[in-house]
Amino acid sequence: MKFDTIIIGGGLSGLISGIYLSQRGQRCVIISSGQSALHFSSGSFDLLNNLPDGTSVQKPLDAISELVKQAPTHPYAKLGETKFKELAQQAEEFFKNAGISTQGNHEENHYRVTPMGTLKPTWLTLKNLLISENEKCLPIQHPGIFNITGFLDFYTRFIADEFLKMGAKCSIHSINFPALENLRKNPTEMRSVNIARVFDKQENIKELARILKAESGNCDSIILPAITGLNREDVVDYLRKEINKPIYLLQTLPPSVPGIHTQQKLRSVFQQNGGVFMLGDNVLCADIKENRISQIYSFNHGDIPFVGQNFILATGSYFSQGLIASTEKIYEPIFDLDVTFTPNRTQWYNSDVFDTQPYQSFGIKTDSTFRCTREGKIFENLYAAGAILEGFNPLKEGCGAGVSILSAMYIAEQILSK
Ligand SMILES: Cc1cc2nc3c(=O)[nH]c(=O)nc-3n(C[C@H](O)[C@H](O)[C@H](O)COP(=O)(O)OP(=O)(O)OC[C@H]3O[C@@H](n4cnc5c(N)ncnc54)[C@H](O)[C@@H]3O)c2cc1C
């Protein structure tokens, strides 16, 4: 099988590079073993919330020159200030064109509401999720928080307590009707994705609207867990029209329905542009000729190789098994690429779990254009994008999605300019 570019990994970075390249005429395949971090996403994309030394960042663009000084191997340091700005802007446009509506922009972080009701800075938040422009208060005063009876991954009491600290007095309500009762017969079915499927059906959405209308009399707004439809995203608009009140979604514990919507949409845009998406296949190894990858092999396709001009490794970090930690080393399992890590295992982690964890910043070494190396030699046609890269801490710096999106776009540009 021959392609211009072969992308390994179908998460945020693999999909974005695939769309970018296929929209510009390249024949691309994405081979992906399974779910990605998007299935567990907060529904927000972080660009940069903190510098490596812990200084908080409100305006990401203003912080890049200091970031470059503090973390020279950071993926943003490889992009540089001008490219960082250009790609962040382009990414916002990209989402819009892909039919993914977001709130926020790269000029200044806004605040998303966590499943515990606290506020956290971020860059872009998916449409309909509640956000605030202010770190200390919410845009609502007397919301009604509605939960599905028996749904345990949405903590109404915690949320109400946190909202009260920010001056919003909440009332708490339960939603129940026969279609939800059926789900409750088996408690393991009461997960976000299964409930969301119930709200794919118009009759159930109508019943939801009826209950919200009847119960929300004293509320200035309505808050629902983000479970309103797995295969449709028009439910909130419908409810707003029916009830004539502001309605916001609030993220639940994973799996993330808004994250799954994003994954589905990106995949469909990739396929509409002629991309081939192979889900459930695992890339195992490669043939290497001098400093180039000539072809790769996967579990499902056995000795039938995937032949390509360029390859993008977007297999994520430990979570997706793009990186593997053994007792002695941290390694990349497909190409055995150079990985940054300290040899002494006791230095991989910090015993205070809330402190910065060094293993979070380990990853694939690349040159300034994100080309990978093995034993110090650069592969001319193998690039790494996203969570697998070295030099950044997505949790402490709040830059996970930003690194995945911007590195993917930058690599796609490099490949097109060859
Ligand atoms: C649980 C979790 C939640 C997160 N939530 C957020 C958030 O809300 N906001 C934010 O800004 N950042 C978040 N992040 C940071 C996250 O890393 C990025 O946002 C981003 O989604 C990572 O995308 P990626 O494509 O680099 O990797 P991933 O999403 O990890 O995707 C890697 C893909 O590669 C596939 N793969 C791995 N090995 C192989 C192989 N050998 N062959 C074929 N396919 C393979 C995997 O199946 C997977 O689909 C989160 C990270 C995690 C782990």
Tab-separated table of C-alpha atoms and ligand atoms in Angstrom:
chain	number	residue	atom	x	y	z
A	1	MET	CA	0.000	0.000	0.000
A	2	LYS	CA	1.507	3.309	-1.097
A	3	PHE	CA	0.856	6.732	0.430
A	4	ASP	CA	2.486	10.144	0.351
A	5	THR	CA	2.424	10.389	4.135
A	6	ILE	CA	1.797	7.643	6.663
A	7	ILE	CA	0.618	8.770	10.089
A	8	ILE	CA	0.903	6.424	13.058
A	9	GLY	CA	-1.662	7.337	15.746
A	10	GLY	CA	-5.170	8.756	15.312
A	11	GLY	CA	-5.382	11.183	18.243
A	12	LEU	CA	-5.406	14.975	18.053
A	13	SER	CA	-1.951	15.353	16.487
A	14	GLY	CA	-2.326	12.492	13.988
A	15	LEU	CA	-5.727	13.711	12.820
A	16	ILE	CA	-4.689	17.347	12.509
A	17	SER	CA	-1.589	16.572	10.462
A	18	GLY	CA	-3.641	14.149	8.342
A	19	ILE	CA	-6.351	16.713	7.608
A	20	TYR	CA	-3.831	19.456	6.866
A	21	LEU	CA	-1.946	17.249	4.378
A	22	SER	CA	-4.956	15.609	2.712
A	23	GLN	CA	-6.625	19.007	2.227
A	24	ARG	CA	-3.523	20.006	0.266
A	25	GLY	CA	-3.626	17.030	-2.055
A	26	GLN	CA	-1.531	14.427	-0.252
A	27	ARG	CA	-2.642	10.812	-0.132
A	28	CYS	CA	-2.519	9.947	3.568
A	29	VAL	CA	-3.310	7.028	5.829
A	30	ILE	CA	-3.744	7.137	9.594
A	31	ILE	CA	-3.146	3.819	11.336
A	32	SER	CA	-4.384	3.867	14.910
A	33	SER	CA	-4.486	1.137	17.516
A	34	GLY	CA	-7.354	2.527	19.586
A	35	GLN	CA	-8.797	5.331	21.645
A	36	SER	CA	-6.873	8.568	22.123
A	37	ALA	CA	-6.539	11.161	24.887
A	38	LEU	CA	-9.499	12.963	23.268
A	39	HIS	CA	-11.811	10.266	24.668
A	40	PHE	CA	-10.808	11.504	28.137
A	41	SER	CA	-10.564	15.201	27.331
A	42	SER	CA	-11.848	18.064	29.471
A	43	GLY	CA	-13.524	19.564	26.418
A	44	SER	CA	-10.904	22.339	26.463
A	45	PHE	CA	-7.606	22.716	24.642
A	46	ASP	CA	-4.743	24.196	26.646
A	47	LEU	CA	-2.111	26.374	24.964
A	48	LEU	CA	0.033	27.601	27.861
A	49	ASN	CA	-1.139	28.140	31.438
A	50	ASN	CA	2.196	28.189	33.319
A	51	LEU	CA	5.877	28.598	32.590
A	52	PRO	CA	8.133	25.684	33.618
A	53	ASP	CA	9.176	27.654	36.765
A	54	GLY	CA	5.501	27.801	37.817
A	55	THR	CA	4.769	31.436	36.855
A	56	SER	CA	1.167	31.579	35.722
A	57	VAL	CA	0.450	32.786	32.202
A	58	GLN	CA	-2.580	34.836	31.175
A	59	LYS	CA	-1.397	35.837	27.712
A	60	PRO	CA	0.429	32.908	26.088
A	61	LEU	CA	1.981	35.011	23.311
A	62	ASP	CA	3.706	37.277	25.834
A	63	ALA	CA	5.254	34.299	27.631
A	64	ILE	CA	6.948	32.496	24.753
A	65	SER	CA	10.312	34.293	24.867
A	66	GLU	CA	10.640	33.468	28.587
A	67	LEU	CA	9.546	29.870	27.915
A	68	VAL	CA	12.302	29.505	25.301
A	69	LYS	CA	14.859	30.633	27.923
A	70	GLN	CA	13.564	28.282	30.591
A	71	ALA	CA	13.008	25.204	28.392
A	72	PRO	CA	15.130	25.219	25.218
A	73	THR	CA	13.951	21.750	24.120
A	74	HIS	CA	10.264	22.608	24.587
A	75	PRO	CA	8.307	22.047	21.328
A	76	TYR	CA	7.244	25.735	21.423
A	77	ALA	CA	10.938	26.744	21.623
A	78	LYS	CA	11.496	24.855	18.359
A	79	LEU	CA	8.653	26.783	16.723
A	80	GLY	CA	9.832	30.158	18.005
A	81	GLU	CA	7.671	33.137	18.870
A	82	THR	CA	6.495	34.131	15.384
A	83	LYS	CA	5.564	30.628	14.253
A	84	PHE	CA	3.862	29.915	17.590
A	85	LYS	CA	1.584	32.907	17.096
A	86	GLU	CA	0.880	32.125	13.457
A	87	LEU	CA	0.006	28.476	14.163
A	88	ALA	CA	-2.153	29.266	17.213
A	89	GLN	CA	-4.184	31.642	15.045
A	90	GLN	CA	-4.374	29.092	12.215
A	91	ALA	CA	-5.522	26.399	14.647
A	92	GLU	CA	-8.559	28.472	15.639
A	93	GLU	CA	-9.467	28.875	11.971
A	94	PHE	CA	-8.822	25.176	11.411
A	95	PHE	CA	-11.345	24.133	14.082
A	96	LYS	CA	-13.934	26.500	12.678
A	97	ASN	CA	-13.499	25.076	9.181
A	98	ALA	CA	-13.713	21.537	10.569
A	99	GLY	CA	-17.135	22.400	12.046
A	100	ILE	CA	-15.844	22.384	15.629
A	101	SER	CA	-17.153	25.496	17.382
A	102	THR	CA	-15.003	26.772	20.225
A	103	GLN	CA	-14.944	29.656	22.704
A	104	GLY	CA	-11.767	31.622	23.513
A	105	ASN	CA	-8.637	32.637	21.610
A	106	HIS	CA	-4.845	32.641	21.844
A	107	GLU	CA	-4.625	36.299	22.961
A	108	GLU	CA	-5.722	35.532	26.520
A	109	ASN	CA	-6.673	32.412	28.483
A	110	HIS	CA	-10.228	32.046	29.766
A	111	TYR	CA	-11.435	29.659	32.505
A	112	ARG	CA	-13.138	26.309	32.057
A	113	VAL	CA	-15.201	24.662	34.784
A	114	THR	CA	-13.799	21.321	35.942
A	115	PRO	CA	-16.058	18.360	36.880
A	116	MET	CA	-15.496	19.408	40.530
A	117	GLY	CA	-16.835	22.913	39.865
A	118	THR	CA	-13.475	24.721	40.113
A	119	LEU	CA	-12.045	27.034	37.441
A	120	LYS	CA	-8.913	26.312	35.391
A	121	PRO	CA	-7.290	28.438	32.693
A	122	THR	CA	-7.375	27.240	29.104
A	123	TRP	CA	-7.170	28.331	25.462
A	124	LEU	CA	-10.215	26.979	23.572
A	125	THR	CA	-13.333	25.364	25.028
A	126	LEU	CA	-15.920	23.495	22.990
A	127	LYS	CA	-19.226	25.263	22.349
A	128	ASN	CA	-21.965	24.950	25.022
A	129	LEU	CA	-19.570	24.135	27.888
A	130	LEU	CA	-19.714	26.710	30.709
A	131	ILE	CA	-16.724	29.076	30.811
A	132	SER	CA	-15.819	32.255	32.648
A	133	GLU	CA	-13.669	35.198	31.603
A	134	ASN	CA	-12.917	35.838	35.263
A	135	GLU	CA	-10.953	33.620	37.618
A	136	LYS	CA	-13.108	34.525	40.639
A	137	CYS	CA	-16.705	34.501	39.440
A	138	LEU	CA	-19.148	32.894	37.034
A	139	PRO	CA	-21.405	34.481	34.392
A	140	ILE	CA	-24.492	33.072	36.203
A	141	GLN	CA	-26.105	33.841	39.577
A	142	HIS	CA	-28.812	31.226	40.285
A	143	PRO	CA	-28.260	28.203	38.098
A	144	GLY	CA	-30.242	25.004	38.422
A	145	ILE	CA	-27.869	22.025	38.259
A	146	PHE	CA	-29.685	19.044	36.772
A	147	ASN	CA	-28.341	15.513	36.937
A	148	ILE	CA	-29.655	12.200	35.672
A	149	THR	CA	-30.869	10.066	38.590
A	150	GLY	CA	-28.218	7.431	39.348
A	151	PHE	CA	-25.448	9.009	37.248
A	152	LEU	CA	-22.435	8.932	39.583
A	153	ASP	CA	-19.833	10.674	37.402
A	154	PHE	CA	-21.299	14.153	37.914
A	155	TYR	CA	-20.940	15.645	41.409
A	156	THR	CA	-23.747	18.164	41.793
A	157	ARG	CA	-23.084	18.845	45.518
A	158	PHE	CA	-19.361	19.579	45.011
A	159	ILE	CA	-20.176	21.770	42.025
A	160	ALA	CA	-22.836	23.715	43.975
A	161	ASP	CA	-20.390	24.249	46.898
A	162	GLU	CA	-17.655	25.560	44.586
A	163	PHE	CA	-20.118	27.787	42.721
A	164	LEU	CA	-21.325	29.254	46.008
A	165	LYS	CA	-17.731	30.314	46.810
A	166	MET	CA	-17.888	32.316	43.564
A	167	GLY	CA	-21.236	33.900	44.499
A	168	ALA	CA	-23.574	31.643	42.493
A	169	LYS	CA	-26.372	30.048	44.514
A	170	CYS	CA	-27.444	26.796	42.898
A	171	SER	CA	-30.476	24.572	43.176
A	172	ILE	CA	-29.998	20.862	42.490
A	173	HIS	CA	-32.486	18.761	40.503
A	174	SER	CA	-32.817	15.187	39.242
A	175	ILE	CA	-33.980	14.004	35.843
A	176	ASN	CA	-35.644	10.654	35.390
A	177	PHE	CA	-37.953	9.082	32.805
A	178	PRO	CA	-38.542	5.550	31.467
A	179	ALA	CA	-35.694	5.482	28.887
A	180	LEU	CA	-33.234	6.433	31.643
A	181	GLU	CA	-34.844	3.969	34.080
A	182	ASN	CA	-34.068	1.169	31.612
A	183	LEU	CA	-30.397	2.143	31.633
A	184	ARG	CA	-30.408	2.094	35.418
A	185	LYS	CA	-31.383	-1.590	35.573
A	186	ASN	CA	-27.693	-2.281	35.078
A	187	PRO	CA	-25.620	0.214	37.135
A	188	THR	CA	-22.559	-0.274	34.888
A	189	GLU	CA	-24.630	1.205	32.032
A	190	MET	CA	-24.908	4.558	33.813
A	191	ARG	CA	-21.836	6.009	32.121
A	192	SER	CA	-21.662	9.251	30.167
A	193	VAL	CA	-21.511	7.622	26.729
A	194	ASN	CA	-24.511	5.338	27.315
A	195	ILE	CA	-26.630	8.170	28.691
A	196	ALA	CA	-25.595	10.354	25.748
A	197	ARG	CA	-27.000	7.694	23.383
A	198	VAL	CA	-30.417	8.047	25.056
A	199	PHE	CA	-30.380	11.717	23.990
A	200	ASP	CA	-29.737	10.851	20.360
A	201	LYS	CA	-33.494	10.137	20.175
A	202	GLN	CA	-35.839	13.065	19.603
A	203	GLU	CA	-38.585	11.699	21.884
A	204	ASN	CA	-36.125	11.623	24.821
A	205	ILE	CA	-34.908	15.146	24.098
A	206	LYS	CA	-38.516	16.333	24.125
A	207	GLU	CA	-39.055	14.647	27.502
A	208	LEU	CA	-35.877	16.296	28.823
A	209	ALA	CA	-37.149	19.697	27.633
A	210	ARG	CA	-40.468	19.097	29.375
A	211	ILE	CA	-38.788	18.276	32.721
A	212	LEU	CA	-36.363	21.219	32.506
A	213	LYS	CA	-39.184	23.617	31.697
A	214	ALA	CA	-41.290	22.371	34.611
A	215	GLU	CA	-38.483	22.474	37.162
A	216	SER	CA	-36.343	25.466	36.255
A	217	GLY	CA	-38.824	28.213	37.207
A	218	ASN	CA	-36.588	29.950	39.758
A	219	CYS	CA	-33.277	29.437	37.967
A	220	ASP	CA	-31.578	32.090	35.829
A	221	SER	CA	-29.840	29.314	33.876
A	222	ILE	CA	-29.616	25.543	33.553
A	223	ILE	CA	-26.539	23.376	33.919
A	224	LEU	CA	-26.512	19.841	32.543
A	225	PRO	CA	-23.797	17.173	32.492
A	226	ALA	CA	-22.166	16.994	29.032
A	227	ILE	CA	-24.127	13.902	27.969
A	228	THR	CA	-26.701	15.420	25.619
A	229	GLY	CA	-26.312	13.223	22.533
A	230	LEU	CA	-23.484	10.992	21.349
A	231	ASN	CA	-24.122	11.305	17.641
A	232	ARG	CA	-25.751	14.731	17.543
A	233	GLU	CA	-24.740	18.142	18.849
A	234	ASP	CA	-27.918	20.136	18.283
A	235	VAL	CA	-29.616	19.166	21.551
A	236	VAL	CA	-28.563	22.221	23.586
A	237	ASP	CA	-29.713	24.596	20.832
A	238	TYR	CA	-33.076	22.818	20.771
A	239	LEU	CA	-33.410	23.011	24.585
A	240	ARG	CA	-32.501	26.714	24.614
A	241	LYS	CA	-35.213	27.423	22.077
A	242	GLU	CA	-37.804	25.364	23.951
A	243	ILE	CA	-37.028	26.679	27.431
A	244	ASN	CA	-35.828	30.158	26.573
A	245	LYS	CA	-33.079	30.224	29.208
A	246	PRO	CA	-29.283	30.060	29.055
A	247	ILE	CA	-28.260	26.398	29.104
A	248	TYR	CA	-24.682	25.254	29.692
A	249	LEU	CA	-22.997	21.883	29.746
A	250	LEU	CA	-20.492	20.903	32.383
A	251	GLN	CA	-17.889	18.226	31.876
A	252	THR	CA	-18.349	14.885	33.653
A	253	LEU	CA	-15.718	12.350	34.644
A	254	PRO	CA	-14.451	10.386	31.596
A	255	PRO	CA	-15.288	9.086	29.085
A	256	SER	CA	-15.685	12.545	27.600
A	257	VAL	CA	-18.664	12.994	25.293
A	258	PRO	CA	-17.402	16.400	24.001
A	259	GLY	CA	-13.974	14.822	23.385
A	260	ILE	CA	-15.570	11.962	21.447
A	261	HIS	CA	-17.508	14.489	19.322
A	262	THR	CA	-14.205	16.181	18.468
A	263	GLN	CA	-12.536	12.875	17.578
A	264	GLN	CA	-15.504	11.836	15.389
A	265	LYS	CA	-15.605	15.178	13.612
A	266	LEU	CA	-11.874	15.311	12.896
A	267	ARG	CA	-11.932	11.745	11.627
A	268	SER	CA	-14.831	12.495	9.316
A	269	VAL	CA	-13.139	15.646	7.915
A	270	PHE	CA	-9.994	13.588	7.276
A	271	GLN	CA	-11.999	10.927	5.424
A	272	GLN	CA	-14.005	13.510	3.463
A	273	ASN	CA	-10.682	14.815	2.162
A	274	GLY	CA	-9.721	11.372	0.889
A	275	GLY	CA	-7.750	10.196	3.928
A	276	VAL	CA	-7.756	6.509	4.835
A	277	PHE	CA	-8.358	5.832	8.547
A	278	MET	CA	-7.456	2.342	9.803
A	279	LEU	CA	-8.664	1.860	13.346
A	280	GLY	CA	-7.704	-1.116	15.523
A	281	ASP	CA	-4.351	-1.794	13.880
A	282	ASN	CA	-0.997	-1.604	15.593
A	283	VAL	CA	2.188	-0.516	13.799
A	284	LEU	CA	4.962	-2.868	14.852
A	285	CYS	CA	8.209	-2.158	12.991
A	286	ALA	CA	9.844	-0.540	9.985
A	287	ASP	CA	12.372	-1.090	7.214
A	288	ILE	CA	15.098	1.500	7.335
A	289	LYS	CA	17.426	2.355	4.450
A	290	GLU	CA	20.322	4.572	5.502
A	291	ASN	CA	18.675	7.595	7.083
A	292	ARG	CA	15.165	7.048	5.709
A	293	ILE	CA	12.177	4.926	6.647
A	294	SER	CA	11.086	3.052	3.524
A	295	GLN	CA	8.084	1.114	4.834
A	296	ILE	CA	6.326	0.043	7.988
A	297	TYR	CA	4.465	-3.103	9.046
A	298	SER	CA	1.353	-3.498	11.154
A	299	PHE	CA	-0.212	-6.321	13.143
A	300	ASN	CA	-3.323	-6.644	10.943
A	301	HIS	CA	-1.487	-6.428	7.623
A	302	GLY	CA	1.339	-8.834	8.454
A	303	ASP	CA	3.985	-8.846	5.714
A	304	ILE	CA	2.073	-6.387	3.490
A	305	PRO	CA	4.021	-3.150	4.021
A	306	PHE	CA	2.827	0.474	4.078
A	307	VAL	CA	5.175	2.341	1.750
A	308	GLY	CA	5.457	6.105	2.135
A	309	GLN	CA	7.484	9.203	1.302
A	310	ASN	CA	7.092	10.626	4.808
A	311	PHE	CA	6.044	9.237	8.180
A	312	ILE	CA	4.576	11.016	11.197
A	313	LEU	CA	4.833	9.346	14.582
A	314	ALA	CA	1.846	10.571	16.627
A	315	THR	CA	1.486	7.661	19.038
A	316	GLY	CA	1.125	9.754	22.195
A	317	SER	CA	2.886	9.324	25.479
A	318	TYR	CA	2.743	6.540	28.117
A	319	PHE	CA	-1.064	6.674	28.203
A	320	SER	CA	-1.352	5.568	24.553
A	321	GLN	CA	1.845	3.484	24.633
A	322	GLY	CA	3.774	5.719	22.290
A	323	LEU	CA	6.381	5.621	25.074
A	324	ILE	CA	6.959	2.583	27.266
A	325	ALA	CA	8.573	2.668	30.698
A	326	SER	CA	10.341	-0.539	31.730
A	327	THR	CA	12.292	-0.968	34.958
A	328	GLU	CA	15.527	0.250	33.306
A	329	LYS	CA	14.577	2.597	30.534
A	330	ILE	CA	11.953	4.544	28.679
A	331	TYR	CA	11.736	3.564	25.045
A	332	GLU	CA	9.809	4.100	21.841
A	333	PRO	CA	8.593	0.670	20.662
A	334	ILE	CA	8.302	0.975	16.848
A	335	PHE	CA	11.560	2.571	15.660
A	336	ASP	CA	13.612	2.475	18.903
A	337	LEU	CA	14.174	6.228	18.608
A	338	ASP	CA	16.323	8.350	20.906
A	339	VAL	CA	14.372	9.212	24.060
A	340	THR	CA	15.340	11.771	26.712
A	341	PHE	CA	15.245	10.332	30.225
A	342	THR	CA	17.535	10.232	33.238
A	343	PRO	CA	19.158	6.797	33.723
A	344	ASN	CA	18.547	6.762	37.483
A	345	ARG	CA	14.974	5.551	37.897
A	346	THR	CA	14.543	7.231	41.287
A	347	GLN	CA	14.892	10.569	39.470
A	348	TRP	CA	11.955	9.824	37.151
A	349	TYR	CA	9.374	10.801	39.720
A	350	ASN	CA	8.845	13.006	42.728
A	351	SER	CA	7.414	11.386	45.857
A	352	ASP	CA	4.974	14.300	46.275
A	353	VAL	CA	2.375	13.327	43.669
A	354	PHE	CA	1.226	16.933	43.274
A	355	ASP	CA	4.744	18.167	42.511
A	356	THR	CA	6.281	18.374	39.011
A	357	GLN	CA	6.973	14.826	37.809
A	358	PRO	CA	10.154	14.584	35.696
A	359	TYR	CA	8.832	11.582	33.699
A	360	GLN	CA	6.175	13.870	32.232
A	361	SER	CA	8.864	15.773	30.304
A	362	PHE	CA	10.634	12.693	28.934
A	363	GLY	CA	10.010	12.018	25.261
A	364	ILE	CA	11.340	11.643	21.760
A	365	LYS	CA	14.363	13.750	20.850
A	366	THR	CA	13.937	15.675	17.615
A	367	ASP	CA	15.786	18.298	15.592
A	368	SER	CA	14.354	21.785	15.179
A	369	THR	CA	11.869	20.560	12.537
A	370	PHE	CA	10.637	17.635	14.695
A	371	ARG	CA	12.565	14.987	12.738
A	372	CYS	CA	13.398	11.971	14.899
A	373	THR	CA	16.821	10.533	15.633
A	374	ARG	CA	18.277	7.122	16.433
A	375	GLU	CA	21.747	6.883	17.945
A	376	GLY	CA	22.089	10.569	17.187
A	377	LYS	CA	21.412	10.219	13.421
A	378	ILE	CA	18.468	12.108	11.968
A	379	PHE	CA	15.839	10.285	9.919
A	380	GLU	CA	15.102	12.509	6.914
A	381	ASN	CA	11.471	11.447	6.570
A	382	LEU	CA	10.293	10.545	10.086
A	383	TYR	CA	8.688	13.284	12.207
A	384	ALA	CA	7.223	13.125	15.723
A	385	ALA	CA	4.168	15.161	16.764
A	386	GLY	CA	2.190	15.673	19.954
A	387	ALA	CA	2.364	14.056	23.368
A	388	ILE	CA	5.325	11.812	22.463
A	389	LEU	CA	7.702	14.800	22.181
A	390	GLU	CA	10.339	15.658	24.785
A	391	GLY	CA	10.789	18.831	26.774
A	392	PHE	CA	7.351	19.807	28.084
A	393	ASN	CA	5.053	18.951	30.968
A	394	PRO	CA	1.424	19.000	29.781
A	395	LEU	CA	0.008	18.904	33.308
A	396	LYS	CA	2.181	21.508	35.042
A	397	GLU	CA	2.467	23.865	32.082
A	398	GLY	CA	-1.093	23.341	30.796
A	399	CYS	CA	0.025	23.035	27.177
A	400	GLY	CA	-0.973	19.462	26.152
A	401	ALA	CA	-3.363	20.139	23.296
A	402	GLY	CA	-1.413	23.191	22.136
A	403	VAL	CA	1.751	21.139	21.662
A	404	SER	CA	-0.172	18.413	19.818
A	405	ILE	CA	-1.986	20.821	17.497
A	406	LEU	CA	0.867	23.215	16.752
A	407	SER	CA	3.525	20.518	16.259
A	408	ALA	CA	1.188	18.601	13.913
A	409	MET	CA	0.525	21.687	11.777
A	410	TYR	CA	4.181	22.630	11.684
A	411	ILE	CA	5.254	19.144	10.565
A	412	ALA	CA	2.585	19.130	7.849
A	413	GLU	CA	4.027	22.450	6.589
A	414	GLN	CA	7.539	20.968	6.581
A	415	ILE	CA	6.412	17.960	4.558
A	416	LEU	CA	4.578	20.129	2.024
A	417	SER	CA	7.543	22.431	1.595
A	418	LYS	CA	9.910	19.561	0.663
B	1	LIG	C1	-6.183	11.124	29.736
B	1	LIG	C2	-5.698	12.414	29.143
B	1	LIG	C3	-6.542	13.519	29.085
B	1	LIG	C4	-6.075	14.725	28.538
B	1	LIG	N1	-6.915	15.802	28.508
B	1	LIG	C5	-6.469	16.972	27.998
B	1	LIG	C6	-7.338	18.120	27.940
B	1	LIG	O1	-8.478	18.061	28.352
B	1	LIG	N2	-6.840	19.277	27.414
B	1	LIG	C7	-5.554	19.355	26.956
B	1	LIG	O2	-5.144	20.440	26.527
B	1	LIG	N3	-4.730	18.283	26.984
B	1	LIG	C8	-5.142	17.111	27.495
B	1	LIG	N4	-4.310	16.021	27.517
B	1	LIG	C9	-2.980	16.129	26.934
B	1	LIG	C10	-2.969	15.329	25.586
B	1	LIG	O3	-1.753	14.676	25.552
B	1	LIG	C11	-3.166	16.187	24.344
B	1	LIG	O4	-4.189	17.093	24.531
B	1	LIG	C12	-3.466	15.418	23.058
B	1	LIG	O5	-4.833	15.043	22.954
B	1	LIG	C13	-2.567	14.251	22.777
B	1	LIG	O6	-2.756	13.891	21.443
B	1	LIG	P1	-1.754	12.955	20.650
B	1	LIG	O7	-2.351	12.769	19.302
B	1	LIG	O8	-0.367	13.474	20.724
B	1	LIG	O9	-1.734	11.564	21.456
B	1	LIG	P2	-2.914	10.584	21.851
B	1	LIG	O10	-4.189	11.267	21.984
B	1	LIG	O11	-2.389	9.827	23.008
B	1	LIG	O12	-3.059	9.604	20.580
B	1	LIG	C14	-2.130	8.624	20.265
B	1	LIG	C15	-2.792	7.590	19.362
B	1	LIG	O13	-1.783	6.708	18.880
B	1	LIG	C16	-2.277	5.385	18.877
B	1	LIG	N5	-1.129	4.453	18.905
B	1	LIG	C17	-0.198	4.301	19.895
B	1	LIG	N6	0.701	3.358	19.515
B	1	LIG	C18	0.340	2.940	18.277
B	1	LIG	C19	0.889	1.981	17.358
B	1	LIG	N7	1.985	1.284	17.625
B	1	LIG	N8	0.247	1.786	16.184
B	1	LIG	C20	-0.872	2.489	15.877
B	1	LIG	N9	-1.407	3.415	16.705
B	1	LIG	C21	-0.812	3.628	17.882
B	1	LIG	C22	-3.174	5.318	20.104
B	1	LIG	O14	-4.121	4.289	20.010
B	1	LIG	C23	-3.816	6.711	20.081
B	1	LIG	O15	-4.999	6.694	19.336
B	1	LIG	C24	-4.738	14.813	28.043
B	1	LIG	C25	-3.905	13.678	28.122
B	1	LIG	C26	-4.365	12.512	28.649
B	1	LIG	C27	-3.436	11.326	28.703
